[in-house]
XYZ file of C-alpha atoms in Angstrom:
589
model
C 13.862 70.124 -54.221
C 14.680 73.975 -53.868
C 16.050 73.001 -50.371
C 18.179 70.286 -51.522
C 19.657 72.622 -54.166
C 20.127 75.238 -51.615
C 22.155 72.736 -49.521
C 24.345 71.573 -52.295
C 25.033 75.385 -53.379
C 26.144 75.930 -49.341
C 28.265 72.652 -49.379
C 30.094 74.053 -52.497
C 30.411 77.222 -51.444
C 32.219 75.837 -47.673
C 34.579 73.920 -50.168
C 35.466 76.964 -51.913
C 36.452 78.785 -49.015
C 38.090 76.083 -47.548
C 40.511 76.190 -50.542
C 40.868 80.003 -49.876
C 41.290 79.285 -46.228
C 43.924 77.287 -46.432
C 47.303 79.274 -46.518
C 45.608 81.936 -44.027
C 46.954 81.039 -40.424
C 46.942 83.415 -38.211
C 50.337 82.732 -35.952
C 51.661 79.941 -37.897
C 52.879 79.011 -41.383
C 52.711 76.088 -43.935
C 54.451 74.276 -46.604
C 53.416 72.694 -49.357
C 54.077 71.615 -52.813
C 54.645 68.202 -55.291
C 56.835 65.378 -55.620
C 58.566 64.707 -58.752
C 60.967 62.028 -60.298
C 64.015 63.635 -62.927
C 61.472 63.086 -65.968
C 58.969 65.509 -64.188
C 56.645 63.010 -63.299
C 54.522 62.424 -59.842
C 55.547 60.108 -57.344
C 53.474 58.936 -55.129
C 53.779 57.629 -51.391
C 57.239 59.815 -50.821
C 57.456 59.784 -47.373
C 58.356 63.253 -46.391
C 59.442 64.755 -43.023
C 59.945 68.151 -41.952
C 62.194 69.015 -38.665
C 62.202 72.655 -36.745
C 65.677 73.394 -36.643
C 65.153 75.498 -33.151
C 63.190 73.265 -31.310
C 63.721 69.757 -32.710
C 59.980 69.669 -33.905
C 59.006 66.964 -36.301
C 55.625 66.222 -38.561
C 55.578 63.623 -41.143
C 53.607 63.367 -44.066
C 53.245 61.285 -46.997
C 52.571 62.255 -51.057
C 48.996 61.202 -52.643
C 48.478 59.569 -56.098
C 48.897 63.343 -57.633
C 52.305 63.402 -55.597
C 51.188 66.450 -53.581
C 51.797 66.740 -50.063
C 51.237 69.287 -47.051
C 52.185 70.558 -44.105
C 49.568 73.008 -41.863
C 50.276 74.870 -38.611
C 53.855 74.839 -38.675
C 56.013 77.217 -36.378
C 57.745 79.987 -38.166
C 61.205 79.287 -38.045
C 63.870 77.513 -40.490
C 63.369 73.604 -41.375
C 64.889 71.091 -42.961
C 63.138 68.741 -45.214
C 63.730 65.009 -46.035
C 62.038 62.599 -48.626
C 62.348 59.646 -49.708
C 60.899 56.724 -51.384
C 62.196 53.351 -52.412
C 63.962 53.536 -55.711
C 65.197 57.245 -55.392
C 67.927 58.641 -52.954
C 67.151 60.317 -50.015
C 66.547 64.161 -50.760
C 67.144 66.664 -47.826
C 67.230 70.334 -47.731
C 69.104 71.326 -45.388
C 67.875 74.835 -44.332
C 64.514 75.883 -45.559
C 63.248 79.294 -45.102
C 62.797 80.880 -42.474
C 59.327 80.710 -42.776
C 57.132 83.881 -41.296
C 54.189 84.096 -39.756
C 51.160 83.200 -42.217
C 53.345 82.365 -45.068
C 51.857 79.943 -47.327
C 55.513 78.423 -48.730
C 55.793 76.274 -52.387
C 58.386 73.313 -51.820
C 58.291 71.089 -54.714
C 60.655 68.010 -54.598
C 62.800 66.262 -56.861
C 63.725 62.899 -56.673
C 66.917 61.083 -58.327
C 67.032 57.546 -59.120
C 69.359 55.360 -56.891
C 69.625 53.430 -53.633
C 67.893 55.152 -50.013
C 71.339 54.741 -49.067
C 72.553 57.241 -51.200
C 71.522 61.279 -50.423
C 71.193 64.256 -51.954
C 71.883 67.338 -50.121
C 71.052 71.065 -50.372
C 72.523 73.027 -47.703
C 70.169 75.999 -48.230
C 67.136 76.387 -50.300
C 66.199 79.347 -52.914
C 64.397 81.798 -51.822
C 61.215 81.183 -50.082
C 58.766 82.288 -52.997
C 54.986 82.941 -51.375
C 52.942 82.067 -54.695
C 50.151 80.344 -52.496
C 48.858 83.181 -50.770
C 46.272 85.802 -52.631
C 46.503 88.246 -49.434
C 48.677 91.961 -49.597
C 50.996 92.898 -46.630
C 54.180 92.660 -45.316
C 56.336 90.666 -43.253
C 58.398 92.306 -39.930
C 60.781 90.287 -38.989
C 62.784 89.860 -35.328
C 66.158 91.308 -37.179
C 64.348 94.575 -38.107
C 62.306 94.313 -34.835
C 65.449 94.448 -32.767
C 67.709 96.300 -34.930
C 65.842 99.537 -35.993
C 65.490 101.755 -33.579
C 62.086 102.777 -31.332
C 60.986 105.668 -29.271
C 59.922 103.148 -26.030
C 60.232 99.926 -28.044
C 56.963 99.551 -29.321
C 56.892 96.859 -32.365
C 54.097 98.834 -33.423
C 55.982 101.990 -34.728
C 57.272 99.531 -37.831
C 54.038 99.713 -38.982
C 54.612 102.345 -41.522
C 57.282 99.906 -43.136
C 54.156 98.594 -44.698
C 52.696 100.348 -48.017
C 49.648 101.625 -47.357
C 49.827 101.473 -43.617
C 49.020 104.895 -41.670
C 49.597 105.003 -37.761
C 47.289 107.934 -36.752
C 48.019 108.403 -33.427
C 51.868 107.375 -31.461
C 51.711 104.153 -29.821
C 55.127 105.087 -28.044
C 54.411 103.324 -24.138
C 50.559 103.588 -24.935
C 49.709 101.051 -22.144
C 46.283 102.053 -22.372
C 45.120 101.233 -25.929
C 43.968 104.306 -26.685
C 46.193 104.998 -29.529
C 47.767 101.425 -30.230
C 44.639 100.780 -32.808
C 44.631 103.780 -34.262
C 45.756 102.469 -37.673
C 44.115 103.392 -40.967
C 44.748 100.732 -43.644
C 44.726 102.117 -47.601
C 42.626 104.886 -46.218
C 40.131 102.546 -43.717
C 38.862 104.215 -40.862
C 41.238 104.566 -38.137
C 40.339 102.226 -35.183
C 39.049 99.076 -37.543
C 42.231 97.276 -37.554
C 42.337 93.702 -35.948
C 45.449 92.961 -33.919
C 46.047 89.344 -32.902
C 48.758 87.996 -30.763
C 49.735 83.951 -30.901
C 46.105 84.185 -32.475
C 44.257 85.262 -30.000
C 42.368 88.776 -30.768
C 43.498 91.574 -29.265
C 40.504 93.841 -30.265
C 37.964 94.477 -26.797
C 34.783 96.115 -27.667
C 35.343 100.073 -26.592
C 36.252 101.586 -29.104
C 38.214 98.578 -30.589
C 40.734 99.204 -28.168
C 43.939 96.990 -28.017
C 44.489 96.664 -24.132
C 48.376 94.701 -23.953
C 50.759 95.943 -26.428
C 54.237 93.208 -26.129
C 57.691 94.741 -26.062
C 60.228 94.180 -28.607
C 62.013 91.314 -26.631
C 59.161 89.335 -26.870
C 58.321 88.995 -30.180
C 58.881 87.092 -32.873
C 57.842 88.809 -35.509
C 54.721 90.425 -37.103
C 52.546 90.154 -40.651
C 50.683 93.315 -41.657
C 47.681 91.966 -43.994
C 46.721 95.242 -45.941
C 44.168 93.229 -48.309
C 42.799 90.137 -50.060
C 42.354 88.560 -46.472
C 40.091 85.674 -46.083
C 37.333 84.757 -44.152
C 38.980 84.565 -40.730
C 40.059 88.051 -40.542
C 36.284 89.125 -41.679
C 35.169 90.782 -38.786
C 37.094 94.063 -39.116
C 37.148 97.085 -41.618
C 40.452 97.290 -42.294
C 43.833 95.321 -41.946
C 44.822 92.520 -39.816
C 48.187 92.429 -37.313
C 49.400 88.907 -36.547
C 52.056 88.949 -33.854
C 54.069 86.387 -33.184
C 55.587 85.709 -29.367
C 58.942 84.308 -29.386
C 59.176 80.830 -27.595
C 62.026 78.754 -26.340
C 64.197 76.320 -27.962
C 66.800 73.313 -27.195
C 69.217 76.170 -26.421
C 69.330 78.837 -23.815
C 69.259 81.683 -24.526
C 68.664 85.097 -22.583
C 69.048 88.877 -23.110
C 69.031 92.036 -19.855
C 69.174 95.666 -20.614
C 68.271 99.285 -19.615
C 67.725 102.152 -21.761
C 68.257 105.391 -20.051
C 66.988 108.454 -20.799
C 68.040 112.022 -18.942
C 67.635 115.647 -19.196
C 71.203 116.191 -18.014
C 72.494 116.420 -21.449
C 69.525 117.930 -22.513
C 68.876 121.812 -23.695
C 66.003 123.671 -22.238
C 63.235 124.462 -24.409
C 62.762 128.206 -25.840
C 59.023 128.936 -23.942
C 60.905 127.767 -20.665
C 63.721 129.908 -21.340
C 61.551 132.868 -22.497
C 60.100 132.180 -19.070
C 63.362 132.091 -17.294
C 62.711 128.630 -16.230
C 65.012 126.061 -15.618
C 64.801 122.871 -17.702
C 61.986 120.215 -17.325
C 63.201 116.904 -15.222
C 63.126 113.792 -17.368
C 64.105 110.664 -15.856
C 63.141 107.584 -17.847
C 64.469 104.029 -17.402
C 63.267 101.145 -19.518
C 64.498 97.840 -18.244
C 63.794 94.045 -18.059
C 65.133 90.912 -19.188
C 64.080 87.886 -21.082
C 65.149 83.957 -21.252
C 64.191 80.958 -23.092
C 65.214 77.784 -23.856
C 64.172 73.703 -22.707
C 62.452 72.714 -19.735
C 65.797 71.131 -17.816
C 65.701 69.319 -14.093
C 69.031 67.484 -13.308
C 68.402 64.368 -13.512
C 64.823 64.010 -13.607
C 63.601 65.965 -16.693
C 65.347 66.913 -19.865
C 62.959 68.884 -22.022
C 65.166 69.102 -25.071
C 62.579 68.442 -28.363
C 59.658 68.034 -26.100
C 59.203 70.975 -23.611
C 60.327 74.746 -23.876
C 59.893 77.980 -22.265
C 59.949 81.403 -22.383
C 59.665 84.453 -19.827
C 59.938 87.856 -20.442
C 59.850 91.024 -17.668
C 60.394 94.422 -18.599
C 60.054 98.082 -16.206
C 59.211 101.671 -17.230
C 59.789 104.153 -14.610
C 59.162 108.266 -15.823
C 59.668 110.797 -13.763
C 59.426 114.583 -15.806
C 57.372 117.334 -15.542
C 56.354 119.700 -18.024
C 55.551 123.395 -18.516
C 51.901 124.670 -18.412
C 50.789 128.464 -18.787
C 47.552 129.306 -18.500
C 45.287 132.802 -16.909
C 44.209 133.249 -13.675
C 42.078 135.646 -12.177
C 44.095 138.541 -11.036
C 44.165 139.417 -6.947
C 41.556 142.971 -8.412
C 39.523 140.501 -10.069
C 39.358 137.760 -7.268
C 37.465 141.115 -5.416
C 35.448 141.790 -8.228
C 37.088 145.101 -9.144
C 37.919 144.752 -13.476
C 38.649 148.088 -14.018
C 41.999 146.670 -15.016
C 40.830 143.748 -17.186
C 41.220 143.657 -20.784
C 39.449 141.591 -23.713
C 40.214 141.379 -26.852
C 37.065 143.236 -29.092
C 35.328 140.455 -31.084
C 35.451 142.571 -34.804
C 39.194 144.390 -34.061
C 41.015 141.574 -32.222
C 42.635 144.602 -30.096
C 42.615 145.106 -26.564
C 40.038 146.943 -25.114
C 38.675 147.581 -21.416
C 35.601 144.612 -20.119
C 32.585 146.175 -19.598
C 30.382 144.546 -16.968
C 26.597 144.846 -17.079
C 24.550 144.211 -13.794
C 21.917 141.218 -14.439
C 19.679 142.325 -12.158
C 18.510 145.219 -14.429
C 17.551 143.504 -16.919
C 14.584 144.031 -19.555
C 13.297 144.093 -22.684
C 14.764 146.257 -25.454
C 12.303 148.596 -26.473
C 13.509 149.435 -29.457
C 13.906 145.933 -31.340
C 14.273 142.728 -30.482
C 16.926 141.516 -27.223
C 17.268 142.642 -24.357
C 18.811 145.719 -22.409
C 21.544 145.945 -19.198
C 22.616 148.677 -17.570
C 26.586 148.902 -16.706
C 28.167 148.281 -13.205
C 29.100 151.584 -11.728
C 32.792 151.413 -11.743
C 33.310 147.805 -13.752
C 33.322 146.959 -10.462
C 30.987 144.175 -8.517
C 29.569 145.510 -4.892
C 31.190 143.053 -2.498
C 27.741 142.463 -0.794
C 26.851 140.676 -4.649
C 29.520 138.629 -4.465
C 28.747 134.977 -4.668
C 30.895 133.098 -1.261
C 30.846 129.901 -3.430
C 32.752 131.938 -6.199
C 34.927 133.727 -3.679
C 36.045 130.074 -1.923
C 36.928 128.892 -5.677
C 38.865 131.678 -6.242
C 40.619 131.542 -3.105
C 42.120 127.680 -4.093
C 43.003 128.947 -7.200
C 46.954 129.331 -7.468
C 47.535 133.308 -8.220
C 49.280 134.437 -11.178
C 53.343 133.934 -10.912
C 54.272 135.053 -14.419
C 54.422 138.286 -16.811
C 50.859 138.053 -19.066
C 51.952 137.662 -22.677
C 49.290 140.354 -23.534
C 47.104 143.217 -21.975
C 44.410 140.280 -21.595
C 46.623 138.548 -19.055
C 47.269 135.832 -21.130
C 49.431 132.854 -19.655
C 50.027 134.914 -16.412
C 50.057 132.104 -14.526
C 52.990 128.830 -15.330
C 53.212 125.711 -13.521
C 56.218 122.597 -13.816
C 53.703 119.888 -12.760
C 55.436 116.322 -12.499
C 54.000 113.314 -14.567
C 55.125 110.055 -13.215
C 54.417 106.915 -14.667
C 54.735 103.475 -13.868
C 54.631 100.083 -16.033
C 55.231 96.260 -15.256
C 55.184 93.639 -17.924
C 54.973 90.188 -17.616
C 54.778 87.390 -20.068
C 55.140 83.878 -19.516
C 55.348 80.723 -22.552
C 55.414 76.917 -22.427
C 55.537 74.460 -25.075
C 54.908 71.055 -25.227
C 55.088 68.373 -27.904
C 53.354 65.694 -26.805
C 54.394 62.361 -28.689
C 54.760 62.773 -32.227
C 51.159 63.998 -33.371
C 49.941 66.892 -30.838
C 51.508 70.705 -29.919
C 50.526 72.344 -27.045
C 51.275 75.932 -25.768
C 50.046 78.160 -23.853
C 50.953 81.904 -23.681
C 50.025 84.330 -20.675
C 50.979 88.356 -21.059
C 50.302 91.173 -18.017
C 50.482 94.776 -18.352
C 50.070 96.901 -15.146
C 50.307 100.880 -15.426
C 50.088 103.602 -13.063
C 50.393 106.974 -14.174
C 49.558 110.468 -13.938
C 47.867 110.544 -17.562
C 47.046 114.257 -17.899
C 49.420 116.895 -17.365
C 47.806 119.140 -14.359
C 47.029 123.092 -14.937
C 47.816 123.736 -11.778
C 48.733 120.619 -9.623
C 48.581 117.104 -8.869
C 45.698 116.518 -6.607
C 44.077 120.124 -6.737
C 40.588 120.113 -5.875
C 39.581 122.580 -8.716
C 42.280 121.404 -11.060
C 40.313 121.235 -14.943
C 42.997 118.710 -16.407
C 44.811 116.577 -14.098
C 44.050 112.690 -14.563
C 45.079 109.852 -12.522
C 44.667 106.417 -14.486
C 45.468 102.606 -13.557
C 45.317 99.612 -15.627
C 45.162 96.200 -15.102
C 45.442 94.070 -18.436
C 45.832 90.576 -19.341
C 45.578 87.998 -22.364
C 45.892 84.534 -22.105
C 46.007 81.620 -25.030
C 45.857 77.941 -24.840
C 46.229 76.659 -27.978
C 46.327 71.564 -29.143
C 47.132 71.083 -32.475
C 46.563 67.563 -33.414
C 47.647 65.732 -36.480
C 45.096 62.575 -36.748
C 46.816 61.640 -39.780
C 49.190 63.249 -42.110
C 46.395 64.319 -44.094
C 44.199 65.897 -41.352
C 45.186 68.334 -39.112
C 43.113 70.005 -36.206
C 43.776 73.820 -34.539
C 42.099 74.392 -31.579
C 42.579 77.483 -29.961
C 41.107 79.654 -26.633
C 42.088 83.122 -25.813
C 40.961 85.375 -23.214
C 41.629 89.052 -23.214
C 40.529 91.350 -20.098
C 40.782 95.163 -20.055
C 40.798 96.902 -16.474
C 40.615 100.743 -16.841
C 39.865 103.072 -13.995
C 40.626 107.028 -14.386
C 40.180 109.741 -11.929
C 39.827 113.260 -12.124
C 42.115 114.909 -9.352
C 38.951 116.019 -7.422
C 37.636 112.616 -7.323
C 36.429 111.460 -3.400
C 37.903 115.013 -2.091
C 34.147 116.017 -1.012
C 34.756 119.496 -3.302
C 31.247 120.572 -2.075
C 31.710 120.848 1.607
C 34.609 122.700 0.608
C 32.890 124.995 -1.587
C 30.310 124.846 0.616
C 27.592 124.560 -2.083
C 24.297 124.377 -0.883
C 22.430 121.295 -0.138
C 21.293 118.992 -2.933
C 24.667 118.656 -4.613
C 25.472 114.833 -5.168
C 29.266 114.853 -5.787
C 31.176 112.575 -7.518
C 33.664 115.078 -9.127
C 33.945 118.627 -8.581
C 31.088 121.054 -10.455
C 33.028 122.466 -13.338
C 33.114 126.349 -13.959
C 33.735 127.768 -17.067
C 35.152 131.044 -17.248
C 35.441 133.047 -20.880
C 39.279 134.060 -21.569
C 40.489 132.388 -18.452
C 41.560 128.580 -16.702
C 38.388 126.912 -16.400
C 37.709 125.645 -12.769
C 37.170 122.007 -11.652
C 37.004 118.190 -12.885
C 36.778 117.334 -16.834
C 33.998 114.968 -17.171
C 35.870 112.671 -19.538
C 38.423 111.862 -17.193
C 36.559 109.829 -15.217
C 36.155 106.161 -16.267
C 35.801 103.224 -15.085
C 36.521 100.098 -17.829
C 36.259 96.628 -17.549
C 35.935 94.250 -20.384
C 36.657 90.894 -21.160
C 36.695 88.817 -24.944
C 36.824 84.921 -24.621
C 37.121 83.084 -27.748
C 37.436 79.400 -29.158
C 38.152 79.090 -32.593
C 38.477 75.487 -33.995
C 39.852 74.933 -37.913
C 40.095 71.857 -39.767
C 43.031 71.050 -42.331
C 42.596 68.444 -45.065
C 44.598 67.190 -48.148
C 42.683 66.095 -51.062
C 44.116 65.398 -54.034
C 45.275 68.497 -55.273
C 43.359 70.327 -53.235
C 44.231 71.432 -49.515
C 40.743 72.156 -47.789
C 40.659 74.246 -44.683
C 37.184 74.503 -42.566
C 36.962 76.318 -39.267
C 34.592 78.276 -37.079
C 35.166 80.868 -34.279
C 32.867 82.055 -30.889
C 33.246 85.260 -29.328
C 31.782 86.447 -25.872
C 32.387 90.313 -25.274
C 31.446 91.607 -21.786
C 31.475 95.510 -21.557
C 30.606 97.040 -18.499
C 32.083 100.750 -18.965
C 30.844 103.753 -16.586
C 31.578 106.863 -17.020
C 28.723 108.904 -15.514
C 30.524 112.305 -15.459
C 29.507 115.286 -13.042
C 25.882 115.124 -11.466
């Protein structure tokens, strides 16, 4: 008995969230409401019909006993709406919304008595009021997404339109997805957001990193869900991004541009002129184009209403450098002489002389605890003590080029290292409406980067070099998503996305054999340079956390369920992840 009870309290509790569930699609949007005659009273078996005005799209539907009718998994977009019934005259709005992504819309209906014959027409609806939908957010649409302006066209930046919303890091041209999640929602850890795109998650498991970021000319438009989500957007800690890609429709329609950026207007900074440097180089071009429209073959395939597409193509090309000081061991100190080197004292913060103490005499302090060394003669080291692998480092180090700030030597050396960077983006979209009861698209987006990612110290490809980064990227998602209308009270969403990260990052030493070139002694298994730290100065060699080398890959199916009942509007679904991580980042050995 206990089990049975236990069943029936999990049966009501799937119909509860079903109801919940209902106005909660991720990429797509819904209408719904009730059917009424003038006296305010149900009608029942109104055959209603809703038509995409972009695409030509049609779903059909009919009113139950309680005159209540729905429509699940539509495109965003405007519609019109028709009804009718025998008795009343044919109602049709003409323009209805436009309705945005997840937007649970109220349509109710009224019909007047008279002949089919006759119509009533509205050539735009009120307002779209959302008074389905519990969840908190906000809406950006394509107006605001191509209108307002944005540092490297990220759709991202607008996410501070949204109250509550907190972009922690710049996602301006972050190819990598290193910064594009970091997002804290009313005060949620940064990094817990979920991003979807045409439903399929975004989120791979490192870090919750967000590996393909789209361009402005691709989407559609965006919802920021800041709270009261539902069940589907469960598995992260804080909000939920739903981006919409833009798809084609029964007219053409295609955009090109380039946006330009150049230093030759630009004034030089103050620490390059304090330097007497000339400006940095800047040379950025962001280009591309998209187009969109029906599938079209003369004379043997006109895809207007049934079949649409849309491709998309966009270039970054950077070319700047930037200025980097730093301190170098002067040419006394490369031959162990410091009688000229300064430090500043730990308890004054002034200048004083270095004292060096030789190792080799050390012992313990007889007088307390510790331990006791007795000074270099001179502050100088005997040449016969120093070490050749030290000497060889300090002979690839660059010397110093520039006036210390201080008598520590501070920022004696400066460097104008270049930072290229390259980006190709691909995305490709097809639609299909297949008869009158099943959608199909599927979506495929491509992000390739190549890029210097670090600044260098001293330059691109330097052996001992402690900052400079080489990174690639290889990134892809893909979505294949049927929905099926079995009749026009059930409605079926099936949906498979696959999204594949392909990292690799290189410290400038990386497979340059730094050992024989050192010549360290035997034993040394290289796979970066060794890494020498040096207090008050440059340190020497690769930085451990530069070298990665990231692949992983999210598949998921997620299947969900629409039904009218009665009054109610019952949504069921279920979701399967697989995440494969396979990260390695040994650092030195």
């Amino acid at each position: 008995m206990l089990r049975l009870r236990n069943l029936v309290q999990l049966l009501c509790l799937l119909i509860t969230l079903g109801v919940g569930l209902m106005f909660s699609q991720v990429d797509t949007a819904s209408i719904s409401g009730f059917v009424n005659d003038p006296t305010g009273g149900v009608v029942a078996n109104v055959q209603i019909v809703v038509t995409h005005a972009a695409t030509g799209l049609r779903r059909t539907t009919t009113s139950n006993q309680q005159g209540s009718y729905a429509f699940n998994a539509l495109p965003v977009g405007v519609y019109s709406i028709e009804a009718e019934a025998p008795g009343f005259k044919r109602s049709i709005i003409k323009s209805f919304g436009p309705l945005t992504v997840g937007q649970a819309a109220r349509a109710d209906l009224t019909l007047e008595l008279g002949q089919l014959a006759e119509q009533i027409q509205v050539e735009a609806a009120a307002p779209v009021i959302e008074s389905e939908n519990a969840s908190i957010g906000a809406v950006v649409d394509n107006a605001r997404i191509q209108s307002l302006p944005l540092n490297g066209r990220s759709p991202f930046l607008l996410l501070r339109v949204a109250a509550g919303v907190n972009p922690t890091a710049s996602a301006v041209l972050d190819v990598s997805g290193f910064s594009v999640n970091a997002v804290s929602v009313n005060g949620s850890q940064a990094g817990s957001t979920a991003f979807y795109l045409d439903g399929g998650s975004l989120n791979v498991m490192q870090e919750n990193e967000v590996p393909v970021m789209p361009n402005v000319d691709m989407v559609e438009e965006f919802r920021i869900n800041t709270n009261g989500q539902s069940a589907e957007f469960g598995m992260n800690g804080g909000g939920a991004i739903n981006v919409v890609t833009k798809s084609g429709t029964n007219a053409l329609h295609g955009t090109a541009y380039e946006y330009l950026r150049n230093d030759a207007i630009d004034a030089n900074t103050w620490t390059n002129n304090r330097l007497d440097l000339k400006k940095n180089v800047l040379r950025q071009n962001q280009f591309g184009f998209s187009l969109g429209g029906p599938v079209f073959v003369p004379k043997m395939y006109d895809g207007r209403n049934k079949t649409f597409f849309f491709v998309n193509y966009e270039g970054v090309r950077i070319r700047n450098t930037q200025t980097q000081q730093t301190r170098v061991p002067t040419s006394l100190e490369r031959q162990g002489d410091f009688t000229q080197t300064y430090i500043l004292d730990p308890t004054t913060r002034q200048p004083r002389l270095a004292a060096l103490y030789d190792p080799l005499s050390t012992r313990p302090n007889p007088s307390g605890s510790g331990f006791l060394r007795n000074p270099l003669a001179g502050n100088v080291i005997p040449v016969s003590r120093l070490d050749p692998v030290a000497v060889k480092a300090f002979s690839l180090v660059p010397n110093a080029n520039s006036t210390p700030t201080d008598l520590t030597g501070a920022n004696n050396m400066v460097s104008m290292s270049p930072k290229p960077r390259n980006i190709d983006q691909y995305m490709i979209r097809l639609d299909q409406q297949i008869g009158v009861n099943n959608r199909l698209y599927g979506r495929m987006l491509h992000t390739k980067n190549n890029s210097t990612s670090v600044t260098p110290t001293f330059a691109s490809g330097h052996p001992l070099d402690p900052t400079a980064a080489v990174s690639t990227s290889d990134n892809k998602q893909i979505v294949i998503s049927d929905t099926h209308t079995f009749t026009p009270t059930l409605l079926n969403e099936l949906r498979f996305s696959i999204t594949r990260e392909v990292l690799e990052s290189y410290p400038s030493s990386f497979g340059q054999n730094v050992s024989s070139l050192l010549s360290l002694p035997g034993g040394y298994t290289e796979i970066i340079s060794p890494r020498f730290g040096i207090a008050d100065m440059s340190a020497l060699g690769g930085d451990t956390s530069k070298l990665a080398l990231r692949y992983q890959t999210l598949g998921a199916i997620t299947n969900s369920l629409s039904k009218v009942l009665g009054r109610h509007n019952l949504r069921f679904g279920v979701e399967m992840r697989n995440s494969l991580d396979n990260n390695y980042q040994p650092g030195a050995v």
